CSV table of C-alpha atoms and ligand atoms in Angstrom, one decimal:
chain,number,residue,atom,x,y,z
S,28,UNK,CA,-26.4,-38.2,4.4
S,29,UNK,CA,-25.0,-39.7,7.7
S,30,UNK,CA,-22.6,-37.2,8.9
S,31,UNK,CA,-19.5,-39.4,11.0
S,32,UNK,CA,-16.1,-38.2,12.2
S,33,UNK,CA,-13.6,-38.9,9.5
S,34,UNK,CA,-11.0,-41.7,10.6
S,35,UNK,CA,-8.2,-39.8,9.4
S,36,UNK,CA,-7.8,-35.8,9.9
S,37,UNK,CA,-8.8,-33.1,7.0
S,38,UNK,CA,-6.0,-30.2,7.7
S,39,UNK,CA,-6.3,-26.5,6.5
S,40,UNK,CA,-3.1,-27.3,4.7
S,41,UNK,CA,-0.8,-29.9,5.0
S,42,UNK,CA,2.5,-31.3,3.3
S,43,UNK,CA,2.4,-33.1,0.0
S,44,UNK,CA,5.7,-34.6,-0.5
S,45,UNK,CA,6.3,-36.5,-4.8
S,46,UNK,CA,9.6,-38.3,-4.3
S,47,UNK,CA,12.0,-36.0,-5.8
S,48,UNK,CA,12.5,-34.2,-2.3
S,49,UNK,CA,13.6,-37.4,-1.1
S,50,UNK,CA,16.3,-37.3,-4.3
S,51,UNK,CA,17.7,-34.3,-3.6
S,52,UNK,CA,17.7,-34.3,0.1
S,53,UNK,CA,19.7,-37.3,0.0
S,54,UNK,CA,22.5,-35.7,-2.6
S,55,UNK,CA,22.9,-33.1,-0.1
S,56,UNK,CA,23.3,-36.1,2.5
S,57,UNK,CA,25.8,-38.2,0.3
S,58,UNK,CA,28.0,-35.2,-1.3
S,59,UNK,CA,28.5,-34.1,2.3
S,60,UNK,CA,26.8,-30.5,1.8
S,61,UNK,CA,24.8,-30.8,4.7
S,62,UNK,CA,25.4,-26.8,5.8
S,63,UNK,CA,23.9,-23.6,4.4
S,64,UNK,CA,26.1,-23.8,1.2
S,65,UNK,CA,25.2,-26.4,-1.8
S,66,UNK,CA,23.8,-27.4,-4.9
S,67,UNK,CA,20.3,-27.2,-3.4
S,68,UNK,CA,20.4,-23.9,-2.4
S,69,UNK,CA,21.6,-22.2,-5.5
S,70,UNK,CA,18.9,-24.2,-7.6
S,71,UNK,CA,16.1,-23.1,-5.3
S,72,UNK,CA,17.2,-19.4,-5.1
S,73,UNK,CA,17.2,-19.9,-9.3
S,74,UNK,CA,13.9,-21.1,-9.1
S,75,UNK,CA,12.4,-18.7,-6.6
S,76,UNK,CA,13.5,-15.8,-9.0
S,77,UNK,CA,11.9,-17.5,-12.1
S,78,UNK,CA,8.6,-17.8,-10.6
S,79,UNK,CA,8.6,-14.3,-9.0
S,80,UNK,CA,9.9,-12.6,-11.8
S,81,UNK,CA,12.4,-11.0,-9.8
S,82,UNK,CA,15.7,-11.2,-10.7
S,83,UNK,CA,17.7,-12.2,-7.6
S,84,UNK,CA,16.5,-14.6,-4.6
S,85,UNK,CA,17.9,-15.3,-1.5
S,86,UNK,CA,17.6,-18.5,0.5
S,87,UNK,CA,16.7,-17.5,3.8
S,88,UNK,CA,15.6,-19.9,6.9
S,89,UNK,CA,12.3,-18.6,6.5
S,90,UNK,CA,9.9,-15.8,5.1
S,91,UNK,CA,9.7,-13.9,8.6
S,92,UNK,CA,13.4,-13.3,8.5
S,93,UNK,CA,13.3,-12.6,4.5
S,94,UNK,CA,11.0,-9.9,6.0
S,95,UNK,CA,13.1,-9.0,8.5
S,96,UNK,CA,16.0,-8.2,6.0
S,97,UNK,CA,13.6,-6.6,3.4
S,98,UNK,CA,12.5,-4.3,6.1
S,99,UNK,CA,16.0,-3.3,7.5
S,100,UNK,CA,17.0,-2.8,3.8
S,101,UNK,CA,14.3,-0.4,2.8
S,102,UNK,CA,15.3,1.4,6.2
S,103,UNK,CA,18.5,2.0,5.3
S,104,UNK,CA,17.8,3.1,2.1
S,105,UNK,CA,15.5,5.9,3.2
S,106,UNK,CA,16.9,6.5,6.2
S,107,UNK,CA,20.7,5.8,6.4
S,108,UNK,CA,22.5,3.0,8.5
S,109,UNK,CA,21.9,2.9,12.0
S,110,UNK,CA,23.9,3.1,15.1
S,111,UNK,CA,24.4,-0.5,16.6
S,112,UNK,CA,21.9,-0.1,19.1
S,113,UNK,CA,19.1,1.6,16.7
S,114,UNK,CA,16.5,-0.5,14.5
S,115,UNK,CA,16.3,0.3,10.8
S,116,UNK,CA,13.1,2.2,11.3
S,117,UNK,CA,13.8,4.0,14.6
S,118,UNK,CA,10.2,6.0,15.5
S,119,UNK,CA,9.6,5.9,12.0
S,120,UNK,CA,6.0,4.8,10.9
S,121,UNK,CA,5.3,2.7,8.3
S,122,UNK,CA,2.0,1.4,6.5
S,123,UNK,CA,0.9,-2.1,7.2
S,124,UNK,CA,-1.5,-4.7,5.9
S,125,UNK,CA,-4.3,-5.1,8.8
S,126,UNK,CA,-5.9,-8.3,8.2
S,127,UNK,CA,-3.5,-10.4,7.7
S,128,UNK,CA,-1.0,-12.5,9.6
S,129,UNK,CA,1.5,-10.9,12.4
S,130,UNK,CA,4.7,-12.4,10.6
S,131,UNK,CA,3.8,-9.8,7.9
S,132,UNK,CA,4.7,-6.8,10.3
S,133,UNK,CA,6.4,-8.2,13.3
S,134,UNK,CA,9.7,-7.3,11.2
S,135,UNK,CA,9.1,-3.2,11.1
S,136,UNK,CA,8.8,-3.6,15.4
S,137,UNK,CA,11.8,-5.5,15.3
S,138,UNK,CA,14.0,-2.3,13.7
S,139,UNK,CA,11.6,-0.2,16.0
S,140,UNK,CA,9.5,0.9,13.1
S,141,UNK,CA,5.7,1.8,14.2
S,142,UNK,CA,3.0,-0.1,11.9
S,143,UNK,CA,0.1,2.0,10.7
S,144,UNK,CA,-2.5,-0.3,9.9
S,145,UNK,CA,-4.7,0.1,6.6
S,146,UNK,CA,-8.3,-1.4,6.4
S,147,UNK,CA,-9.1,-3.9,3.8
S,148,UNK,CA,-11.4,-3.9,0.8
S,149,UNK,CA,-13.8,-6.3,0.5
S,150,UNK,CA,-13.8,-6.9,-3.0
S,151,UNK,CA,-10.4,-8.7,-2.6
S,152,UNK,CA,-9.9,-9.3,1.7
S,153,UNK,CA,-6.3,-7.5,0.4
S,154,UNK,CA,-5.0,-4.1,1.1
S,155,UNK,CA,-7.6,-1.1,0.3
S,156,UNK,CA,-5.6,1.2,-2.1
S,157,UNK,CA,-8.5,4.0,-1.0
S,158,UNK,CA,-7.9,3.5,2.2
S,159,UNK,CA,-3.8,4.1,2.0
S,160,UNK,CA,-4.1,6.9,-0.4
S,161,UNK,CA,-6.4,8.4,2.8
S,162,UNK,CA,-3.2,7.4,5.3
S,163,UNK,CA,-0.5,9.0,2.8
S,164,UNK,CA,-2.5,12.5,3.7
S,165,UNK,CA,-3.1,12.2,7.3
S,166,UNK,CA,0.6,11.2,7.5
S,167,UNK,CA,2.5,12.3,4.7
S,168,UNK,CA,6.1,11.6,6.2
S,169,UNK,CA,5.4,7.7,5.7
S,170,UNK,CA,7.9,6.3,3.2
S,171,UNK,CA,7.3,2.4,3.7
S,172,UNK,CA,4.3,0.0,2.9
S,173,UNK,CA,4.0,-3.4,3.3
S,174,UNK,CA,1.4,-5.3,1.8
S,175,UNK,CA,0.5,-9.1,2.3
S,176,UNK,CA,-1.6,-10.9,-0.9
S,177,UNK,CA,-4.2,-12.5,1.2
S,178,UNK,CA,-4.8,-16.4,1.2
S,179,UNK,CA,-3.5,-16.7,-2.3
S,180,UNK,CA,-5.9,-14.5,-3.8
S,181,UNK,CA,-4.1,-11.1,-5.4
S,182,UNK,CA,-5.5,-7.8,-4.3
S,183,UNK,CA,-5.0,-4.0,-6.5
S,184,UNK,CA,-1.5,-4.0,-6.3
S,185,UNK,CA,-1.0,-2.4,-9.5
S,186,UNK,CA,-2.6,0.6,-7.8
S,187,UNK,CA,-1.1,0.2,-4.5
S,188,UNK,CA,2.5,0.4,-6.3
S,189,UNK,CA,1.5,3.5,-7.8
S,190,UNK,CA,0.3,5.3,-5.0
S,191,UNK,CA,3.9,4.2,-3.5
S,192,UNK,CA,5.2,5.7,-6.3
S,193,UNK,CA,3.6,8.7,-6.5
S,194,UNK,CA,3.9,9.1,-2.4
S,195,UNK,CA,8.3,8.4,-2.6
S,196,UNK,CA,7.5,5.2,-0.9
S,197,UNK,CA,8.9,2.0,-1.1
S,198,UNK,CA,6.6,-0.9,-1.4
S,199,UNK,CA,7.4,-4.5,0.6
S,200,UNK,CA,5.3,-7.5,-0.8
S,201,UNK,CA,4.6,-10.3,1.5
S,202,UNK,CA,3.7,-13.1,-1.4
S,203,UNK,CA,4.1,-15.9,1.7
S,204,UNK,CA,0.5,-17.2,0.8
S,205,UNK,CA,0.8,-16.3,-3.0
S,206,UNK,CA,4.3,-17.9,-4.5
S,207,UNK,CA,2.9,-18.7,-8.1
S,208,UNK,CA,-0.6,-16.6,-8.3
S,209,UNK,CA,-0.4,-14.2,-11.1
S,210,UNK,CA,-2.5,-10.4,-10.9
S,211,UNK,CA,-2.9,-9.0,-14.8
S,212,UNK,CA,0.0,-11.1,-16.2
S,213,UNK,CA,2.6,-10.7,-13.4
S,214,UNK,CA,3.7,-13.4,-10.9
S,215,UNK,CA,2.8,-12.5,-6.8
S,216,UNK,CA,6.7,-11.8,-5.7
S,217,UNK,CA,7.2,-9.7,-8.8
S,218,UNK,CA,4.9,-6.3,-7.4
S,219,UNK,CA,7.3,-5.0,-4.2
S,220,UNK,CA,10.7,-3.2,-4.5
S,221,UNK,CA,11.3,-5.8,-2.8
S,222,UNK,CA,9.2,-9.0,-2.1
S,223,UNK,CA,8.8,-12.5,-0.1
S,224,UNK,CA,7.7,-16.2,-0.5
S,225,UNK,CA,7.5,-18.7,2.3
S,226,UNK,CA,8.3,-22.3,2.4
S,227,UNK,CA,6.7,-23.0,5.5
S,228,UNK,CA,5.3,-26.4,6.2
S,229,UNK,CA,1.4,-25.3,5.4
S,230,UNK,CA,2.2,-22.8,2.6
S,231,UNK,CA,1.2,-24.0,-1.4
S,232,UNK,CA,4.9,-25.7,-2.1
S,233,UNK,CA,7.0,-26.5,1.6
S,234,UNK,CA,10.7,-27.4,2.8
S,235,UNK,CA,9.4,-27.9,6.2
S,236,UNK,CA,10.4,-24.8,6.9
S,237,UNK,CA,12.1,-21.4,4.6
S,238,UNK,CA,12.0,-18.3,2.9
S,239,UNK,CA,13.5,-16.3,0.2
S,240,UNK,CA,13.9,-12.3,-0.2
S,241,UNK,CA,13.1,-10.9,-3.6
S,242,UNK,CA,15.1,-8.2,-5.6
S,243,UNK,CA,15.9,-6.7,-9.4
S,244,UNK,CA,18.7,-5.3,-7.4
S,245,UNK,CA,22.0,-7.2,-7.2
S,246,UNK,CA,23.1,-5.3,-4.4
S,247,UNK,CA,20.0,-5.6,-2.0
S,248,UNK,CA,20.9,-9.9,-2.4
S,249,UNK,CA,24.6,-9.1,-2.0
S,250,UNK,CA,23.5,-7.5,1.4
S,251,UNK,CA,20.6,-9.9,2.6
S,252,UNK,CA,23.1,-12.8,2.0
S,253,UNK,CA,25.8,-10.8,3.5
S,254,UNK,CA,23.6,-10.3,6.4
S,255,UNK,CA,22.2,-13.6,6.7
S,256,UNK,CA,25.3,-15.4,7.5
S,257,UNK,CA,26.6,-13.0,10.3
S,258,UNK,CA,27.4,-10.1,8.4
S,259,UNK,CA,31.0,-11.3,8.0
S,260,UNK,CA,33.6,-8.7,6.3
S,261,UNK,CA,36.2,-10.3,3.7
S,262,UNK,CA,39.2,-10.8,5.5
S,263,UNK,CA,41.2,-12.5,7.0
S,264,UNK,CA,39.4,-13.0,10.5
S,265,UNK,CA,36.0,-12.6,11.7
S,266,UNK,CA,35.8,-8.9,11.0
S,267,UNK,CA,32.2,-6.9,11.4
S,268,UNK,CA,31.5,-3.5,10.6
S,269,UNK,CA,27.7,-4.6,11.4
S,270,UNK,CA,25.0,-6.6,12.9
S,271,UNK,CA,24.2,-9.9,11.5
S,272,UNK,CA,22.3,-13.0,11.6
S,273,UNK,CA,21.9,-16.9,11.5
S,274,UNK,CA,19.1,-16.8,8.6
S,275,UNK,CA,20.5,-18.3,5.8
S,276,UNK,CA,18.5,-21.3,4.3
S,277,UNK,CA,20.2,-24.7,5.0
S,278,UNK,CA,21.1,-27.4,2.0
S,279,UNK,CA,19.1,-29.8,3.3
S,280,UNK,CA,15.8,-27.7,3.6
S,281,UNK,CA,16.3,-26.5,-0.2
S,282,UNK,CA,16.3,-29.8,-1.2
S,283,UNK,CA,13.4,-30.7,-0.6
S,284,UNK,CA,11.9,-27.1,-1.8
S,285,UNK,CA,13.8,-27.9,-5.1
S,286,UNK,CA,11.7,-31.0,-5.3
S,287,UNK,CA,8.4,-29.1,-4.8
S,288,UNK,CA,8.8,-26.8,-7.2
S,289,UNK,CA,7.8,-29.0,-10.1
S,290,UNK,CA,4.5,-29.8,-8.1
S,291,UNK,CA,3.7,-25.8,-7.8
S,292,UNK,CA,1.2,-26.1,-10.8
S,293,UNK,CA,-0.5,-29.2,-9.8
S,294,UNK,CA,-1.0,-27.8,-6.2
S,295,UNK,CA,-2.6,-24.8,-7.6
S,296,UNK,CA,-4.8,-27.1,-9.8
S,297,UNK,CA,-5.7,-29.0,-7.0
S,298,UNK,CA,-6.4,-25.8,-4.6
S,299,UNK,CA,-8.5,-24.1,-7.4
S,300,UNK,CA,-10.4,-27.7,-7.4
S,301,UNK,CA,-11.1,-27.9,-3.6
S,302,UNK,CA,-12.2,-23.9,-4.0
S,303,UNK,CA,-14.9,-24.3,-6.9
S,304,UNK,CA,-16.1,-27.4,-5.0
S,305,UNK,CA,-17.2,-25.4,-2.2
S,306,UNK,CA,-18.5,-22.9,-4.5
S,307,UNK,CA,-20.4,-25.0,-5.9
S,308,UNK,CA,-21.6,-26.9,-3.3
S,309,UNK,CA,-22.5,-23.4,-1.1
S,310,UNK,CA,-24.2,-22.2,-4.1
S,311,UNK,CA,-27.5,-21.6,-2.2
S,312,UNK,CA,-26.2,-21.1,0.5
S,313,UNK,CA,-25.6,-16.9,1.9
S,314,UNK,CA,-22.6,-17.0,1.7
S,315,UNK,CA,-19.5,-15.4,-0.2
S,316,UNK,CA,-16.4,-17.3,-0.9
S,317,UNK,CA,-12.7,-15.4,-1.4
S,318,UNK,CA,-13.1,-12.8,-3.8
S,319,UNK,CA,-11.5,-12.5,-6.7
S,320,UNK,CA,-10.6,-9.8,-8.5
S,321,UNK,CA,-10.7,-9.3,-12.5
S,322,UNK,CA,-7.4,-9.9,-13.7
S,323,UNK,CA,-5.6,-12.0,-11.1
S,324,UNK,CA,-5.3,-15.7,-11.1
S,325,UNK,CA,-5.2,-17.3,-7.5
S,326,UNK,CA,-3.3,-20.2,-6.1
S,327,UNK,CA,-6.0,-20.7,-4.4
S,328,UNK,CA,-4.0,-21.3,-1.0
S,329,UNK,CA,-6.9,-21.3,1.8
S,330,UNK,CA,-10.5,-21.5,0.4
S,331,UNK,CA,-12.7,-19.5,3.2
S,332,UNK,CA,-16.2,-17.5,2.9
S,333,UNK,CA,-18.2,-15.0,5.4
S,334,UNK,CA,-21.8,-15.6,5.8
S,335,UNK,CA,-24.2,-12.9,5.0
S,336,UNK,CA,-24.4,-10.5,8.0
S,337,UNK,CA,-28.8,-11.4,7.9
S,338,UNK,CA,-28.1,-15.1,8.7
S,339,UNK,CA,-25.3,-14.5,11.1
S,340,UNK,CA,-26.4,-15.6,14.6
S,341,UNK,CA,-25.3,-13.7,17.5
S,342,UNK,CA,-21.7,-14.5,18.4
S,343,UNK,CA,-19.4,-12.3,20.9
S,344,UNK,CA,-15.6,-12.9,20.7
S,345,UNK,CA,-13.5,-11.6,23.8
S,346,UNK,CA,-9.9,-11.7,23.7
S,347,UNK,CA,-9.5,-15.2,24.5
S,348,UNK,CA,-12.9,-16.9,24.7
S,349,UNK,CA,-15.9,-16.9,22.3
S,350,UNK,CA,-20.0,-17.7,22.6
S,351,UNK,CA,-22.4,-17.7,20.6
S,352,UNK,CA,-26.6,-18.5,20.4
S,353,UNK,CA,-27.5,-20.5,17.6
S,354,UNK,CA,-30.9,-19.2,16.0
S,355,UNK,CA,-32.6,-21.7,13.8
S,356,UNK,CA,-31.6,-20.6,10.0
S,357,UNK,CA,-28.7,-18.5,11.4
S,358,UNK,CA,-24.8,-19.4,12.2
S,359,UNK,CA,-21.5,-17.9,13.2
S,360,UNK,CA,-17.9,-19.4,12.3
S,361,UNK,CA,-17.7,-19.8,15.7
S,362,UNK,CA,-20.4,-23.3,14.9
S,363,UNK,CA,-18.8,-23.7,11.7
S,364,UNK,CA,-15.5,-24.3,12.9
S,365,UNK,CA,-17.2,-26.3,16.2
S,366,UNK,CA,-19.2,-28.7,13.5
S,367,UNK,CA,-15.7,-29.1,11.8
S,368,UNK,CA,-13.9,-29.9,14.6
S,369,UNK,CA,-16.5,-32.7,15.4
S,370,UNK,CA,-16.2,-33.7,12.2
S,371,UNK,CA,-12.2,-34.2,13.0
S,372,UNK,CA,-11.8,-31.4,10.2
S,373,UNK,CA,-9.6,-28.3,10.6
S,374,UNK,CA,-11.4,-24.9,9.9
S,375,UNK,CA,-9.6,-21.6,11.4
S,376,UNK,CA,-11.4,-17.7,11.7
S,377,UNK,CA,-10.0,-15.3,9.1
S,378,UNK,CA,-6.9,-13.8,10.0
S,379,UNK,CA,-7.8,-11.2,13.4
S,380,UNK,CA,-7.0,-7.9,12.2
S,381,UNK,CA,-3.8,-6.7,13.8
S,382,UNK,CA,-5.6,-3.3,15.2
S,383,UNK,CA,-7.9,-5.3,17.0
S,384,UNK,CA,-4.1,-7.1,18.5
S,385,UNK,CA,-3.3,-6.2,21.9
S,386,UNK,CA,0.2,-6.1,20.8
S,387,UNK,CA,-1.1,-3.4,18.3
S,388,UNK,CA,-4.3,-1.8,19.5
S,389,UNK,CA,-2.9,1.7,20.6
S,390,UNK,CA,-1.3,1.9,16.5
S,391,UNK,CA,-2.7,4.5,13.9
S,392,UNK,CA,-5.5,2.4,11.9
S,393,UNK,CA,-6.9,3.8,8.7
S,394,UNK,CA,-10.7,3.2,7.1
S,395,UNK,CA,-12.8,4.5,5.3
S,396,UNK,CA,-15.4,6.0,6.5
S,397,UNK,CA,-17.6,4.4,9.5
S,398,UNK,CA,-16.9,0.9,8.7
S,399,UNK,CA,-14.3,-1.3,10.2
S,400,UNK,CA,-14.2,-3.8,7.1
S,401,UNK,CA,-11.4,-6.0,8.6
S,402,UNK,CA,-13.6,-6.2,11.8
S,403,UNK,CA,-16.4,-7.2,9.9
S,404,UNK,CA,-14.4,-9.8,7.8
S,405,UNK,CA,-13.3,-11.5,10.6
S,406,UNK,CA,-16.5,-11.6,12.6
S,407,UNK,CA,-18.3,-13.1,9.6
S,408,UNK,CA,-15.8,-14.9,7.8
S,409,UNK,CA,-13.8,-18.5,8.3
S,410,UNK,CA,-11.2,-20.7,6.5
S,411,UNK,CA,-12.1,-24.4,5.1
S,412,UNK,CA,-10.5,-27.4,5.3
S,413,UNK,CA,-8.4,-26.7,2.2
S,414,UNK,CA,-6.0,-29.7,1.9
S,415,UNK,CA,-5.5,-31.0,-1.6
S,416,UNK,CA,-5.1,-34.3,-0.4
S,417,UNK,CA,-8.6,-33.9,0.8
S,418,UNK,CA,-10.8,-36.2,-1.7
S,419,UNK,CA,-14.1,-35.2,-3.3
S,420,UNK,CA,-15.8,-37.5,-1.0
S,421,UNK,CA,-14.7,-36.4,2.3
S,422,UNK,CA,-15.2,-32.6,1.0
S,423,UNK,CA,-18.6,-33.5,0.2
S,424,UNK,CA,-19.1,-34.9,4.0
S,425,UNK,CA,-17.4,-31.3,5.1
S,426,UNK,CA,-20.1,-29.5,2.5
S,427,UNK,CA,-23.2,-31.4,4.1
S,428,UNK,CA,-22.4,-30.3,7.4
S,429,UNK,CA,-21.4,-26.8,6.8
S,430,UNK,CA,-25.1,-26.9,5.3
S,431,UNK,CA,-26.3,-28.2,8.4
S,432,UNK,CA,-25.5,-24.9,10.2
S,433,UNK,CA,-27.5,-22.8,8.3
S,434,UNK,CA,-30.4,-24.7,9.3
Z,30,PLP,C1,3.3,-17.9,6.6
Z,30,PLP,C2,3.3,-16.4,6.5
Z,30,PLP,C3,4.5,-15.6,6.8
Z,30,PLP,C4,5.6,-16.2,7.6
Z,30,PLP,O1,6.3,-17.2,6.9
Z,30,PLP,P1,7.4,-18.2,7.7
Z,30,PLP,O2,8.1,-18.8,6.5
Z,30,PLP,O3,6.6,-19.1,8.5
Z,30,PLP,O4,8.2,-17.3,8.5
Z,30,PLP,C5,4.5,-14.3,6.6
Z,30,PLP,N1,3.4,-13.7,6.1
Z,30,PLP,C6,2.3,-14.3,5.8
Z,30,PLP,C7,1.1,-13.6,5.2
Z,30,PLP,C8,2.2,-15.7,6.0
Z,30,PLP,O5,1.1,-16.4,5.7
């Protein structure tokens, strides 16, 4: 097969707007409720809860501060309200998803919190519940984890809940990538004491831009919402007895999230499509695809593999720059992502493990054992073009070329 540039670019992960977005954006536009109060909102926070399985949801301006409000709620909890000029989680440290994506854990620096990272598994690129059950003895004072469901696909979070629960910890769930995966009957958003979705322009449903917190408890919403419109006391005047913020989620925004929502399932079908396609088409190939684990139903976000460490060719990433040798019958992502770009395709490395961060490199990291497997994930691993707008036809083109690498 002749392998040319494709006319139009294949994204990671890009928009797909129906109509009904449209519909409700412009009722928010005619009724005049073009602020952070409306019709939209309250119907998206209604939907965010049913698909979770929690029972409250807060419309937020995006998941990063839903974050940031589930982590200076938990740190109030445990450790009383601060003094104006003191984070949630002053010197406290908390245990952190590694391999993931920084907006996960950004928020415990923010309240001066000090992330701890955990190593991943590899049978599920999530979390390794070994691995924190190791932390919680080398530092038993921790009383906060936070957890990111990678790429869409669930990892043990039954079992990390438990060892929260038999450690007195409190468990945050960032279900950003995962909003309407399900892990042994029980929606992604559903697992945390309190939990996350995001709305962002890439993620599996989109307002452009948005978030929403995740609660059984009525007064954790009271507070995020309380919080998330400047922390405002009822009276007569602008009256604070604390900080606040500008994160609440605006009308216009939630309309056109409420107009996704009916497309959630579709986009999952259409995801899990684009993944078995690759699996089947890199079923010779040495390579492994996401895993996933027994029990959990993906939404199949980003569709990614790593390549079998004997045909990996020699590849050295610095912190900014990368090069590599090609070997005939060996590759790297590093020429994976290269022959996509040619292609006009967009491919992107695993998620860099925050202990390998600058930001983050002097931070506590637990593994197991010798083996760094977030290092080794990331070093062998890489994202596909995962669009579900992406036809068979042009993923067949991306297939052929991937291929090509390994020869
Ligand atoms: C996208 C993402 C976020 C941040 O979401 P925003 O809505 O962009 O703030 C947080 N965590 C993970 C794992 C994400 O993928």
């Amino acid at each position: 097969m002749e392998i040319k540039p494709f006319s139009k670019r294949i994204y990671l992960a890009s928009p797909t707007m129906h109509g009904e977005e449209l519909k409700y954006m412009k009722e928010a536009f005619d009724t005049n409720w073009m602020s952070t109060i409306g019709e939209n909102i309250n119907a998206v926070e209604k939907l965010a809860s049913e698909y979770s399985g929690k029972k409250y949801a807060v419309g937020l301006s995006s998941c990063t501060s839903a974050l940031h409000l589930c982590v200076k709620l938990a740190g109030e909890r445990l450790y009383g309200r601060p003094a104006v000029s003191h984070g949630a989680l002053e010197g406290k440290r908390v245990f952190c998803s590694d391999m993931t994506f920084a907006a996960t854990l950004n928020p415990v620096s923010y309240e001066g919190g000090i992330p701890i990272f955990i190593d991943t598994e590899e049978d599920s690129w999530n979390m390794s519940p070994e691995a924190l059950e190791k932390a919680f003895s080398l530092y038993p004072d921790v009383k906060l984890v936070v957890f990111a469901e990678l790429y869409g696909f669930p990892g043990r979070v039954d079992e990390i809940k438990d060892i929260c629960k038999r450690h007195g910890a409190l468990l945050i769930e960032d279900a950003a990538e995962a909003h309407g995966a399900t892990y042994k009957g029980s929606p992604c958003g559903s697992f945390g004491d309190l939990s996350v979705v995001s709305y962002n322009g890439n993620k599996i449903i989109t307002g452009s831009t948005g978030g929403a917190l995740l609660s059984n408890d009525k007064a954790d919403a009271d507070k995020a919402r309380k919080w998330s419109t400047q922390a405002r006391e009822p009276a007569p005047w602008y009256q604070h007895e604390e900080i606040g913020y500008n994160y609440r989620m605006s009308n216009v925004v939630a309309g056109v999230i409420r107009g996704q929502y009916p497309h959630l399932k579709e986009h999952i079908e259409q995801k899990k499509a684009v993944y078995e396609r690759y699996k089947a088409g890199f079923k010779d190939l040495p390579v492994e695809m996401n895993p996933i684990l027994e029990g959990a139903c993906p939404n199949y976000w980003l569709s990614g593999f790593t390549i079998d460490e004997r045909y990996m060719c020699k590849q050295d990433r610095g912190d900014l720059t990368v090069t590599y040798e090609k070997e005939t019958g060996k590759t790297c992502p590093t020429e994976i992502l290269e022959t996509l770009e040619k292609l006009n395709a967009e491919g992107r490395p695993i998620w860099k493990p925050m202990h390998m961060q600058p930001t983050y490199r002097n931070h506590g990291f637990v593994s197991l054992g010798e083996k760094d497997v977030g290092a080794d994930i990331f070093n062998r691993g890489v994202c596909l073009p995962s669009d579900n707008k992406m036809t068979e036809i042009e993923q067949n083109v991306i297939i052929e070329a991937v291929k090509n690498c390994f020869r």
